[in-house]
Coordinates of C-alpha atoms in Angstrom, one line a residue:
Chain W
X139 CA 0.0 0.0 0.0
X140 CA 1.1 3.5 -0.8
X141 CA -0.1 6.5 1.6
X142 CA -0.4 9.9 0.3
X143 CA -0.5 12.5 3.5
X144 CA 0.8 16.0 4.5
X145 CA -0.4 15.1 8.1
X146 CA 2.8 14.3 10.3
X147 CA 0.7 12.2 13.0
X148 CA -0.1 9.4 9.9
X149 CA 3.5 9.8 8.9
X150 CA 4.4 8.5 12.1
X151 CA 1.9 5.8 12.7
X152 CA 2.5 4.8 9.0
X153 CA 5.7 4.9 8.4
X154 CA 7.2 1.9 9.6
X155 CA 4.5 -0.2 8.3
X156 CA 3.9 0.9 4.7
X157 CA 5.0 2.9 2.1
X158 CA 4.4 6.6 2.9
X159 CA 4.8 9.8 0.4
X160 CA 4.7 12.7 2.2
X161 CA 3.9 15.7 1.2
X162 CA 5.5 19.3 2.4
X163 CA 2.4 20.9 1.3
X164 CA -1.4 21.5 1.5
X165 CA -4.8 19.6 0.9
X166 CA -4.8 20.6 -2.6
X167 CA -1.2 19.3 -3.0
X168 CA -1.5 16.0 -1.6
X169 CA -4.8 15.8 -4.3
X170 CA -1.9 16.8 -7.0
X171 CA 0.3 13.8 -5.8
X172 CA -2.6 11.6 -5.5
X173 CA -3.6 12.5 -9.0
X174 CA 0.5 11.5 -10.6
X175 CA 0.1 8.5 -8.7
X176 CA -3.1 7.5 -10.3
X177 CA -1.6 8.5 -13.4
X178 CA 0.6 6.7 -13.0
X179 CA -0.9 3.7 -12.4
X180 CA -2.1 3.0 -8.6
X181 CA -5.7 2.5 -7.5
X182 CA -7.3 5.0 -5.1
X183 CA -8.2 2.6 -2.0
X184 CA -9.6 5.6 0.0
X185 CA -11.9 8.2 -1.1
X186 CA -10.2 11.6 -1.8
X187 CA -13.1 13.4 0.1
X188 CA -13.0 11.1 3.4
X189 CA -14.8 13.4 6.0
X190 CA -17.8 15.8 6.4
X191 CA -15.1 18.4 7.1
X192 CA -15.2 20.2 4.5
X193 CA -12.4 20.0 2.0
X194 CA -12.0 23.7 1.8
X195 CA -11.9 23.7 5.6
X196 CA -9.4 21.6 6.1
X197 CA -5.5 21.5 5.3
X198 CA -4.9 17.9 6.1
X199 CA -5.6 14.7 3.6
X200 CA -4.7 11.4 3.2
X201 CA -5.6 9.0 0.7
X202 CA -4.2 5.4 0.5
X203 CA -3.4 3.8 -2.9
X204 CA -2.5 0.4 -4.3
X205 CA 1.5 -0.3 -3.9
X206 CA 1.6 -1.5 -7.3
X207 CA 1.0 0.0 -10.2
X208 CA -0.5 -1.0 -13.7
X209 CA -2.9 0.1 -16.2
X210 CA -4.6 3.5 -15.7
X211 CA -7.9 2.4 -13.2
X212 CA -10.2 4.9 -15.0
X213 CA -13.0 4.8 -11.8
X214 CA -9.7 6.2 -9.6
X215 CA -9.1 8.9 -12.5
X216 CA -12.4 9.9 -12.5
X217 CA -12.7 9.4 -8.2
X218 CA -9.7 11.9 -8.5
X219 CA -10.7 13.8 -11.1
X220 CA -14.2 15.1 -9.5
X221 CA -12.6 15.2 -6.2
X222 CA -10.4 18.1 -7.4
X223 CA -12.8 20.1 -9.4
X224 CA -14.8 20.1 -6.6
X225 CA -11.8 21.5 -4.1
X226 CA -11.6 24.1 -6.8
X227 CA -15.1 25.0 -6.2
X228 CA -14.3 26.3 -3.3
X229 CA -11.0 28.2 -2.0
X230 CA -9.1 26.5 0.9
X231 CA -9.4 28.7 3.9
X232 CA -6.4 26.9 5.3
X233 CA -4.0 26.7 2.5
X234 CA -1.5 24.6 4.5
X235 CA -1.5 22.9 8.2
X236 CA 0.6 26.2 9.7
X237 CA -2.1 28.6 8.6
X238 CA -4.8 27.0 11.6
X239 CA -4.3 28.5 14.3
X240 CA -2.8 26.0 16.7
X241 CA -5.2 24.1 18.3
X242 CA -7.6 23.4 15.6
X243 CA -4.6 22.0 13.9
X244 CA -4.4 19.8 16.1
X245 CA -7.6 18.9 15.9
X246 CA -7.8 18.6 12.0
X247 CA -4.6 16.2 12.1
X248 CA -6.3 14.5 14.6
X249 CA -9.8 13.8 13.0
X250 CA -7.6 12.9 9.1
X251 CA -5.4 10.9 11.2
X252 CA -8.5 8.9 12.8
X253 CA -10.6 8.4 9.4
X254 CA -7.5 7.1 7.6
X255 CA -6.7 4.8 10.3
X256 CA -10.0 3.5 11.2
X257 CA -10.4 2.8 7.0
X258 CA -7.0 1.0 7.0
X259 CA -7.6 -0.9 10.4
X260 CA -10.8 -2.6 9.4
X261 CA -9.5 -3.7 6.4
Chain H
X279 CA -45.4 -5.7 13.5
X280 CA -47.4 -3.0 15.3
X281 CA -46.2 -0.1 17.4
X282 CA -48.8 2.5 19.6
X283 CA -47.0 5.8 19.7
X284 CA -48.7 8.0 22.2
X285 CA -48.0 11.7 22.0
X286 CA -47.5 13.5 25.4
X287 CA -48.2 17.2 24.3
X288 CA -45.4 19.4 25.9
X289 CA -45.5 23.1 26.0
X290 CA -43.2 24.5 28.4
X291 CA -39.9 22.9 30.8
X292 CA -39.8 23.7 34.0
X293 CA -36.3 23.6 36.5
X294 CA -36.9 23.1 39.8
X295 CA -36.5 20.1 42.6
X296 CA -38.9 18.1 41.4
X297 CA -39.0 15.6 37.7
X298 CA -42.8 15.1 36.7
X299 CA -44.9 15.8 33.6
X300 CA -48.1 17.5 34.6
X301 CA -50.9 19.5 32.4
X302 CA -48.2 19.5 29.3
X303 CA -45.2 20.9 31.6
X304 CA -42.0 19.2 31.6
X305 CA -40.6 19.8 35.4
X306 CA -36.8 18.7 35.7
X307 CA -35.2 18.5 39.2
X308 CA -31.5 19.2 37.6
X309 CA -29.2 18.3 40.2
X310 CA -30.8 14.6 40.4
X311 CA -30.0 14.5 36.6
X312 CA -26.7 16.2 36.8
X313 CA -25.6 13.7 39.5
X314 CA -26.8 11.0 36.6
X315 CA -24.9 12.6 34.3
X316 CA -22.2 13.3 36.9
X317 CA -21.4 9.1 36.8
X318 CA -19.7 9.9 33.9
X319 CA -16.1 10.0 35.1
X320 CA -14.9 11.6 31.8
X321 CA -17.8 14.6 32.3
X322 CA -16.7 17.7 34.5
X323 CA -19.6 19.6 34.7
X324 CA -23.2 19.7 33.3
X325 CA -25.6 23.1 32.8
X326 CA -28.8 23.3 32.1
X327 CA -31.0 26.0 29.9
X328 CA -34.5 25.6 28.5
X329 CA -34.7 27.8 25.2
X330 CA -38.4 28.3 23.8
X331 CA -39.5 29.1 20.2
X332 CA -39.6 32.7 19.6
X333 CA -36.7 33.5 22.3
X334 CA -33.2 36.5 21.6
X335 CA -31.4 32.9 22.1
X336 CA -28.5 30.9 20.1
X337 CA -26.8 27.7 20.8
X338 CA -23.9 27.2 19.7
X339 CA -22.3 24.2 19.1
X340 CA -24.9 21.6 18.7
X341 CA -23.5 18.6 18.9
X342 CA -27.2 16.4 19.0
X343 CA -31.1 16.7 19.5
X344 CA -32.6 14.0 21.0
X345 CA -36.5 13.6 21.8
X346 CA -37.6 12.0 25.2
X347 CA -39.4 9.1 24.9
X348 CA -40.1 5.9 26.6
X349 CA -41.3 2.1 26.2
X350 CA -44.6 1.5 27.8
X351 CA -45.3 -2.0 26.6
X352 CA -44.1 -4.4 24.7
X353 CA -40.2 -5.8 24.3
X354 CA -36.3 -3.6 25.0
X355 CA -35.9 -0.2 25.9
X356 CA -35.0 3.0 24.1
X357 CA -31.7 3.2 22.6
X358 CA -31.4 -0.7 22.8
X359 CA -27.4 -1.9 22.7
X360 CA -26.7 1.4 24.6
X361 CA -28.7 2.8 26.8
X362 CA -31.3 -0.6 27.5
X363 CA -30.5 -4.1 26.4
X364 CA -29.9 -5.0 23.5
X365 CA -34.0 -6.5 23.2
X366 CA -35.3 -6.0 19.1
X367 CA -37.6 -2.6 19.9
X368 CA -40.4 -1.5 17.3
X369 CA -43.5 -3.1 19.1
X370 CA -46.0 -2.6 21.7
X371 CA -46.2 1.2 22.8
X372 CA -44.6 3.5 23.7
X373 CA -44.8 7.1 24.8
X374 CA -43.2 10.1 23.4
X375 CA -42.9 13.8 25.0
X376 CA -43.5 15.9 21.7
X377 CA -42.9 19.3 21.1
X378 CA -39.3 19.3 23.1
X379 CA -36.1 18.0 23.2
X380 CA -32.7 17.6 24.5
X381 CA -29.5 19.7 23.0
X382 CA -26.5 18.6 23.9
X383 CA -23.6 21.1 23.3
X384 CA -19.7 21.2 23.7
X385 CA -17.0 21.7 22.2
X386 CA -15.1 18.6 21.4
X387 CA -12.7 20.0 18.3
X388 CA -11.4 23.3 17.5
X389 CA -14.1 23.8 14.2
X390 CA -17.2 22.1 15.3
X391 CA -20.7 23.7 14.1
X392 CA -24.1 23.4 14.1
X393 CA -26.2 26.5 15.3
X394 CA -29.6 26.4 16.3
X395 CA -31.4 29.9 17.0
X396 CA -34.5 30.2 18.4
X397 CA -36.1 33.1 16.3
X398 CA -34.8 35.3 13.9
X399 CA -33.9 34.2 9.9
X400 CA -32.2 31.2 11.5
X401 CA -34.7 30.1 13.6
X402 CA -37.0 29.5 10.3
X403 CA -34.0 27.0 8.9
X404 CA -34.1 24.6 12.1
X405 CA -37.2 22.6 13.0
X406 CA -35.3 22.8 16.7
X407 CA -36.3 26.6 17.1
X408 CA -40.3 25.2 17.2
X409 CA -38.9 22.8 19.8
X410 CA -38.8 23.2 23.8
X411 CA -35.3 22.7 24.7
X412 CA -33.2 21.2 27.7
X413 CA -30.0 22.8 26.3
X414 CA -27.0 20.8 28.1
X415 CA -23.8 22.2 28.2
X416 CA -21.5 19.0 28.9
X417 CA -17.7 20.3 30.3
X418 CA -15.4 18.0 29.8
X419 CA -12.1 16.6 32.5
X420 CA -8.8 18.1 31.4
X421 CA -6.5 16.2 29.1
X422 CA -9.5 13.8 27.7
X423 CA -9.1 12.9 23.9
X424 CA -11.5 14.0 21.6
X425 CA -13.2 10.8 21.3
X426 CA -13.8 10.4 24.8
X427 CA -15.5 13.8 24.9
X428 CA -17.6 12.9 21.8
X429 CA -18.6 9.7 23.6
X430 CA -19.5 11.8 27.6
X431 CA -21.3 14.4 25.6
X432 CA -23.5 11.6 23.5
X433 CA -23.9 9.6 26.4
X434 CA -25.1 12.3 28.3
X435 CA -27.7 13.1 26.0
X436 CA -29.0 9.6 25.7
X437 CA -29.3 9.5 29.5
X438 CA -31.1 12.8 30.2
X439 CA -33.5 12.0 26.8
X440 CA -34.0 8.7 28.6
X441 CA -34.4 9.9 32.6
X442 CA -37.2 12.6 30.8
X443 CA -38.8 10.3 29.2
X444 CA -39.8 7.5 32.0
X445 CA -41.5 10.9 33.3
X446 CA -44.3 10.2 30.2
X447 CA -44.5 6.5 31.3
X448 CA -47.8 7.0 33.1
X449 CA -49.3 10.3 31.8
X450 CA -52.1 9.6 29.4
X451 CA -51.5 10.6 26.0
X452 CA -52.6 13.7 24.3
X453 CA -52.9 11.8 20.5
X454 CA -51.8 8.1 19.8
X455 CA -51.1 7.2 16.2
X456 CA -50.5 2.8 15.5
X457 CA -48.3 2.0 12.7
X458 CA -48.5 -1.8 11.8
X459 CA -46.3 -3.4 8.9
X460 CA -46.7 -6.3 7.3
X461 CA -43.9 -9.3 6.6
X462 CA -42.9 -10.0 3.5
X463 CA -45.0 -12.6 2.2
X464 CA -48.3 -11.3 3.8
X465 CA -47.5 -7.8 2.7
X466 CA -47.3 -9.2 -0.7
X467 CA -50.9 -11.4 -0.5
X468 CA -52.7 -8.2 1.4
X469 CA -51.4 -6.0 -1.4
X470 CA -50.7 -7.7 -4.9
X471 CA -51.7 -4.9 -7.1
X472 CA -49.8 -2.4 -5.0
X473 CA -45.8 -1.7 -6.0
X474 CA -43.8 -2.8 -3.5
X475 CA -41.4 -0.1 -2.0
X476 CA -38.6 -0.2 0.0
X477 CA -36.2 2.6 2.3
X478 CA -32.3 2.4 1.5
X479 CA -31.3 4.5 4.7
X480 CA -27.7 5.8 4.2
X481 CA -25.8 5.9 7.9
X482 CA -22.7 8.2 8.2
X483 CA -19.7 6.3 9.1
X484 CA -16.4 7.2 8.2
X485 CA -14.9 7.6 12.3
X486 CA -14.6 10.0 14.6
X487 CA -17.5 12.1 14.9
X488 CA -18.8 11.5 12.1
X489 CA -20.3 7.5 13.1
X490 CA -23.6 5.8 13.5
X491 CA -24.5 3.4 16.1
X492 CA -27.4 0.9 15.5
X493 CA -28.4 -1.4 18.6
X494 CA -25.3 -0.3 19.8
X495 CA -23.2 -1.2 16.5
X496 CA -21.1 0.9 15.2
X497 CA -22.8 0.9 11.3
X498 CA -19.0 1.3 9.8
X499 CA -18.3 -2.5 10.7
X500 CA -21.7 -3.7 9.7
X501 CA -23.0 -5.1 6.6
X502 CA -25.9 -3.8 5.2
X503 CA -29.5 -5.1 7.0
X504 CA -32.4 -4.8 7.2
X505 CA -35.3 -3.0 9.6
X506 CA -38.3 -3.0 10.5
X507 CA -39.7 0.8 9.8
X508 CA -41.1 1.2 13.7
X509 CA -37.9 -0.2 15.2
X510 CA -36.3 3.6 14.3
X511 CA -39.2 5.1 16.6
X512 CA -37.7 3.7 19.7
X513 CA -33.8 4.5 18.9
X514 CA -32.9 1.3 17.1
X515 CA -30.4 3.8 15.1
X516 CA -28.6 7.0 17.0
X517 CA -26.0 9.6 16.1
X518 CA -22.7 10.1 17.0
X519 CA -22.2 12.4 14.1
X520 CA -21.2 15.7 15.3
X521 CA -19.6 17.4 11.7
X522 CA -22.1 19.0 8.7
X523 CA -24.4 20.4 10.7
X524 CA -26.9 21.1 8.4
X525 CA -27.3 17.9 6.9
X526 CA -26.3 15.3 9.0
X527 CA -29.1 13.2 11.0
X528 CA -29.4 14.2 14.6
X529 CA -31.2 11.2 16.8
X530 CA -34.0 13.5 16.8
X531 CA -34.5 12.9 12.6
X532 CA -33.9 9.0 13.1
X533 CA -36.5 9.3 15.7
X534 CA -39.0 11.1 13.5
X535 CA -37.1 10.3 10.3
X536 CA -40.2 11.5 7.7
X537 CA -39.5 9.2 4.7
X538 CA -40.7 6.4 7.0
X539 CA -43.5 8.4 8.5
X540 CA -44.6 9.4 4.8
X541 CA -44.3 5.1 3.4
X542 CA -46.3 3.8 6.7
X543 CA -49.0 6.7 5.6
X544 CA -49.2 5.3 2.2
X545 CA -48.8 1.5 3.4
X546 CA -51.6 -0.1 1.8
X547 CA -53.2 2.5 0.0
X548 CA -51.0 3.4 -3.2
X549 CA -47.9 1.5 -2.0
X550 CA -46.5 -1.3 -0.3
X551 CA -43.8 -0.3 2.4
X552 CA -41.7 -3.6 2.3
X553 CA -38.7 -2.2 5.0
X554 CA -35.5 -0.4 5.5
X555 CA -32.2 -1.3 4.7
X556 CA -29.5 0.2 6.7
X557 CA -26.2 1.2 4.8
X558 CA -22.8 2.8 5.7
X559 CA -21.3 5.4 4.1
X560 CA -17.1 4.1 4.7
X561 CA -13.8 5.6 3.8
X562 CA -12.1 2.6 1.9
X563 CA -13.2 2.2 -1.7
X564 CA -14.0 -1.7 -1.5
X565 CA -16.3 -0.8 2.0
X566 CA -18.3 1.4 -0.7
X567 CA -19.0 -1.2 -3.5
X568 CA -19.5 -3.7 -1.0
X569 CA -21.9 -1.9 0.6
X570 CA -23.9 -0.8 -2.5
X571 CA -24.0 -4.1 -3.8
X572 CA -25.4 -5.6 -0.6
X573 CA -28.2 -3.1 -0.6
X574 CA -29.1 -3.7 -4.1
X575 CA -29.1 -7.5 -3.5
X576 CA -31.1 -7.0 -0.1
X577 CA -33.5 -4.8 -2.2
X578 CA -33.9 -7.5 -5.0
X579 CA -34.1 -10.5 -2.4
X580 CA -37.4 -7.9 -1.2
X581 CA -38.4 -8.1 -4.7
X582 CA -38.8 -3.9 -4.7
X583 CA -40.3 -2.1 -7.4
X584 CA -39.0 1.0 -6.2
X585 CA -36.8 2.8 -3.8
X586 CA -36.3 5.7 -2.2
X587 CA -32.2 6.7 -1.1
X588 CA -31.5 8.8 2.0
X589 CA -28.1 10.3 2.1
X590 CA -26.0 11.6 5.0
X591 CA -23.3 14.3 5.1
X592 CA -21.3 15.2 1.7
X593 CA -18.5 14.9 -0.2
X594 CA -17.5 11.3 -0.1
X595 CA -21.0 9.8 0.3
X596 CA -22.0 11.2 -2.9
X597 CA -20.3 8.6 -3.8
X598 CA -22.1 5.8 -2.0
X599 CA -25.5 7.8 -3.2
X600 CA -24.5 7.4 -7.1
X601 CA -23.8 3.9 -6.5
X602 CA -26.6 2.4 -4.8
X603 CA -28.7 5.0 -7.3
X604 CA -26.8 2.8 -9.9
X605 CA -27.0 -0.2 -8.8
X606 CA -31.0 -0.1 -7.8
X607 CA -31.4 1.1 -11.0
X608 CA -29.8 -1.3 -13.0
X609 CA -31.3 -4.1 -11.0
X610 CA -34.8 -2.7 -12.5
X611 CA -35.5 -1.2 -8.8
X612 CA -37.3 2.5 -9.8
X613 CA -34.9 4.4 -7.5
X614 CA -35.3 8.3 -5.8
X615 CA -32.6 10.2 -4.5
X616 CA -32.7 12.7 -1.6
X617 CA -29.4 14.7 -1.2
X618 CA -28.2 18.4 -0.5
X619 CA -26.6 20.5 -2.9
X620 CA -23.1 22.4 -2.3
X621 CA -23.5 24.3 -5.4
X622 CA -21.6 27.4 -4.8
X623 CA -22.8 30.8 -2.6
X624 CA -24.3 31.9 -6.1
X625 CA -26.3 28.3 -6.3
X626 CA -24.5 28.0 -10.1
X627 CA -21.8 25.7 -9.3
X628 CA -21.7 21.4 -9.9
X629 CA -23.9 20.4 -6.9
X630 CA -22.6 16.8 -5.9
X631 CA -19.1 15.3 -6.1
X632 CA -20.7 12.2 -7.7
X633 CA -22.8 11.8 -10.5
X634 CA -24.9 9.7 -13.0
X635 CA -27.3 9.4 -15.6
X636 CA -29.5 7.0 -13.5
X637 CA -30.2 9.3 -10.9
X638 CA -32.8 10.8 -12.5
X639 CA -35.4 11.1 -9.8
X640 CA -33.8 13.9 -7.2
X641 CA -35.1 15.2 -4.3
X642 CA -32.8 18.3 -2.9
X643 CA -32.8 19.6 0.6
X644 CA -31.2 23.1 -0.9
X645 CA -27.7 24.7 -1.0
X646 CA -25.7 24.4 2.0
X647 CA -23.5 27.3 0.1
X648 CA -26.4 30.1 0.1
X649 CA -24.6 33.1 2.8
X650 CA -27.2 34.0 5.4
X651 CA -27.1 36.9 7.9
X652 CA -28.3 35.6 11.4
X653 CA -29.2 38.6 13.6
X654 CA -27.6 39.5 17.2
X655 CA -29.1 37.3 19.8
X656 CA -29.7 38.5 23.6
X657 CA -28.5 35.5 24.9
X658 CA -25.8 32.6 23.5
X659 CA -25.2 29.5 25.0
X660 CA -22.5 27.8 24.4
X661 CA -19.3 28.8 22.3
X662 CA -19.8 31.9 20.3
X663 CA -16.2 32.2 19.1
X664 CA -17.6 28.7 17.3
X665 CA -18.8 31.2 14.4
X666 CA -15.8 31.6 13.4
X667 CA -14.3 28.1 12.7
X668 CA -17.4 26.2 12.4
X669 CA -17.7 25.0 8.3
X670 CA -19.4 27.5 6.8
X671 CA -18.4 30.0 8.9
X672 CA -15.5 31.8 7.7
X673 CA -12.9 34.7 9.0
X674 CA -14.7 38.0 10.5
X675 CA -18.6 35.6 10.2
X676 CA -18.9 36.6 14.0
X677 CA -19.1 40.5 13.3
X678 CA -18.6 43.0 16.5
X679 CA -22.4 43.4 16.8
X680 CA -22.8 39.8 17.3
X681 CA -24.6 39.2 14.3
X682 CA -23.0 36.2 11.9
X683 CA -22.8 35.8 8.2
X684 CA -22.6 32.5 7.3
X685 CA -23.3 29.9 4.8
X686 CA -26.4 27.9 5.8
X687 CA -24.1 25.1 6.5
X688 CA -23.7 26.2 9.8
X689 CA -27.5 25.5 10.7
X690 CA -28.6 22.3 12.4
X691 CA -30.8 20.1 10.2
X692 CA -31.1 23.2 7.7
X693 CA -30.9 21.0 4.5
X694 CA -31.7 17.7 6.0
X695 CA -31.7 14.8 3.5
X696 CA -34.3 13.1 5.0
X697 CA -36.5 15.8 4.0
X698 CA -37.1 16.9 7.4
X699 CA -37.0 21.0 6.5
X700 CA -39.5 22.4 3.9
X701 CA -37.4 25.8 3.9
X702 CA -34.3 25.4 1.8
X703 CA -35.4 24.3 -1.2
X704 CA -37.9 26.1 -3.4

């Protein structure tokens, strides 16, 4: 599995146990990666848009993909695709993590950090 | 099966020493309920406020709305798996308090939402600000985890909606209405000629505060099953869904949720209500198709002519919408949607994340988006620096005068996709 994040608390849960790329940027820029990556070959597991907070609202994503990559998986393109043109809809209030003011930071890692983990840990 | 619901009309709640309903009035003696609540070793402290329709008052953050009501006769308890045992609910009678309800407010994260004012241009967008409220205001102890707080705060609710409740258990009842279903074969010899309809009932689930609990399950590590309609009526399903306040569905809607009121109406007379199936809305892809296929197949096994799709929340279950939409369809099942839009503050902007020719029947509950001015209120309770950093709310929304602009986002259960609110959508 390949993990796609800009939020530090999944880095460090994740990254002894999978492949993580992280990214030194905001929400919109881990959507970029994702988007290369799909590109590129690798399946969306997740869904870009995990959580009813809003994606404008807030800075941190992450999104897991397949390890492996093959033929382009058009339902991830298009997953991907509307996932972005949606985020552009709307302009981030919080471009990047440092922007929040502290404790809601906190708080955003905290709820990306707990919908990726309790996707990955049922599985 | 068949379930008595008998309506205890309340018009006013009352604090004092004493917990009784008499002539319509709710009397609470608070400090035996706050020393109930109290129990809770993760809880700190507990206020209490009554709000009334028509009041100079906002609460601020909402975190759920739960009616009081109680089992009279018949098998379980309300909220079964949590609250009673875990007993299947749905039959016999029971007794509800109408026309008030429990609010439970905190502040569990740094962004949390959900505004309910009780007159004003806000007031018309909530169905709460016709409501009676016990507003609770649950502290919680230092250094507890955001969970844990999500978990005292919803408990706490369930507990005072419960404690108010037993208070109806012997007051005769202002209006009773019986709601009897019929099984699957006998539904189908009572009412050939009639199409057969069924509920697909979308649960939010994706994790923290934004889960579903049925009998006690959390709905992200179920399957997809089915109900009976009455079982909903005496909390089979409750929310621990604390994010999208305007449409994500408080107990209070699972309670009353009106698509089930509006199939047991037309049960036998230009339809055949078959059931509900229950469905997640996950994170992980395969969660979704699973999911969307096992309501389809659940639908089919029902042998439904049609279907109506709730949704819950935004963004990624648009998603799970399109495909069971899909999927229904394509399995010959007539299917209607009922969503939200976030189309943009000018309304002209793509309205879902998720899309398809087959969902050609709609239902909207209006644009989360549109900016609304809400009026300075004489009294707040809660957090009012929540205006700022609740979704929807955005940088300078709390103005000096105490007044907030805000996109309707920020109201609780103002574009309901249950089809609570009548307001939003035109």
């Amino acid at each position: 599995m390949l993990l796609v994040t800009n939020n530090e608390k999944v880095r460090t849960k994740y990254g002894p146990l999978c492949t993580v790329r992280f990214v030194d940027g905001g929400h919109n820029d881990v959507l970029k990666t994702v988007r290369d990556l799909v590109h590129k070959g690798h399946r969306l597991l997740t869904h870009p848009l995990a959580g009813s907070v809003k994606p404008n609202e807030t800075p941190f994503r992450s999104v897991a993909l397949s390890g492996e990559a093959g033929a382009v998986d058009l339902p991830s393109l298009e997953l991907i695709e509307e996932a972005m043109s949606m985020c552009r809809q709307f302009p981030p209030r919080f471009h990047r993590g440092e922007d929040a003011p502290p404790d809601m930071r906190d708080d955003f890692a905290e709820i990306d950090f707990r919908l990726i983990d309790g996707a990955l840990s049922l599985q | 099966m068949r379930l008595e619901l008998g309506e205890i009309h309340i018009s006013d709640i009352k604090l004092g020493d004493c917990s009784k309903v008499e002539n319509g009035v709710l009397y609470v003696n608070v400090e035996e309920l706050r020393s109930l609540l109290l129990e809770d070793e993760d809880l700190a402290s507990v206020e209490f406020e009554v709000v009334h329709p028509g009041e100079s008052v906002r609460v601020i953050p909402v975190k759920d709305v739960i009616e009081p009501r109680c089992k009279v006769e018949g098998p379980g308890g309300m909220f079964p798996g949590v609250i009673s045992k875990v007993n299947t609910v749905g039959s016999g009678k029971t007794h509800v308090l109408k026309g008030c309800a429990v609010v439970t407010t905190g502040k569990v994260v740094g962004f949390q939402e959900g505004i309910i004012d009780m007159s004003g241009e806000g007031a018309q967008y909530t169905p709460f600000s016709k409501l009676n409220n016990l507003v609770m205001i649950c502290e919680p102890k230092e250094g507890i985890k955001q969970h844990e707080h999500e978990h005292a705060i919803r408990m706490a609710g369930l507990k005072a909606a419960t404690y108010l409740g037993a208070l109806g258990k012997d007051v005769t009842p202002d209006e009773t209405h019986v709601y009897e279903t019929s099984g699957v074969m006998s539904g189908k010899a009572q009412y050939p000629d009639l199409p057969r309809v069924g509920y697909v009932l979308m649960l939010q689930s994706q994790g923290l505060l934004h889960d579903t609990y049925v009998y006690g399950v959390d709905m992200k590590r179920s399957m997809p099953t089915i109900l009976n309609p009455t079982e909903t009526m005496d909390g089979a399903i409750l929310s621990g869904n604390c994010v999208s306040a305007c449409d994500k569905n408080t107990t209070y809607h699972h309670l009353n949720n009106p698509v089930i009121h509006d199939l047991l109406e037309q049960h036998g007379k230009t339809l055949n209500f078959v059931g509900v199936i229950i469905t997640n809305e996950n994170v992980y892809l395969a969660d979704k198709e699973r999911s969307s296929d096992w309501s389809t197949k659940l639908a089919s096994f029902l042998e439904l002519d049609g279907a109506i799709v709730s949704q819950e929340g935004f963004g990624n279950p648009d998603t799970d919408l399109i495909m069971n939409c899909k999927k229904l369809e394509a399995a010959g099942i007539k299917t209607v949607i009922i969503t939200d839009e976030y189309a943009g503050r000018d309304g002209a902007s793509q309205s879902l994340a998720d899309a398809d020719a087959a969902a050609d029947a709609v239902v909207t509950g209006g644009n989360a988006n549109m900016v609304i001015h809400l009026p300075k209120m004489d009294k707040v309770i809660g957090h009012p620096e929540a205006a700022n950093i609740i979704a929807g709310g955005f940088d300078g929304a709390l103005e000096a005068d105490g007044s907030i602009t805000a996109e309707l986002q920020v109201i609780t259960g103002a574009t309901n996709e249950m089809g609570f609110n009548k307001l939003s959508a035109r």
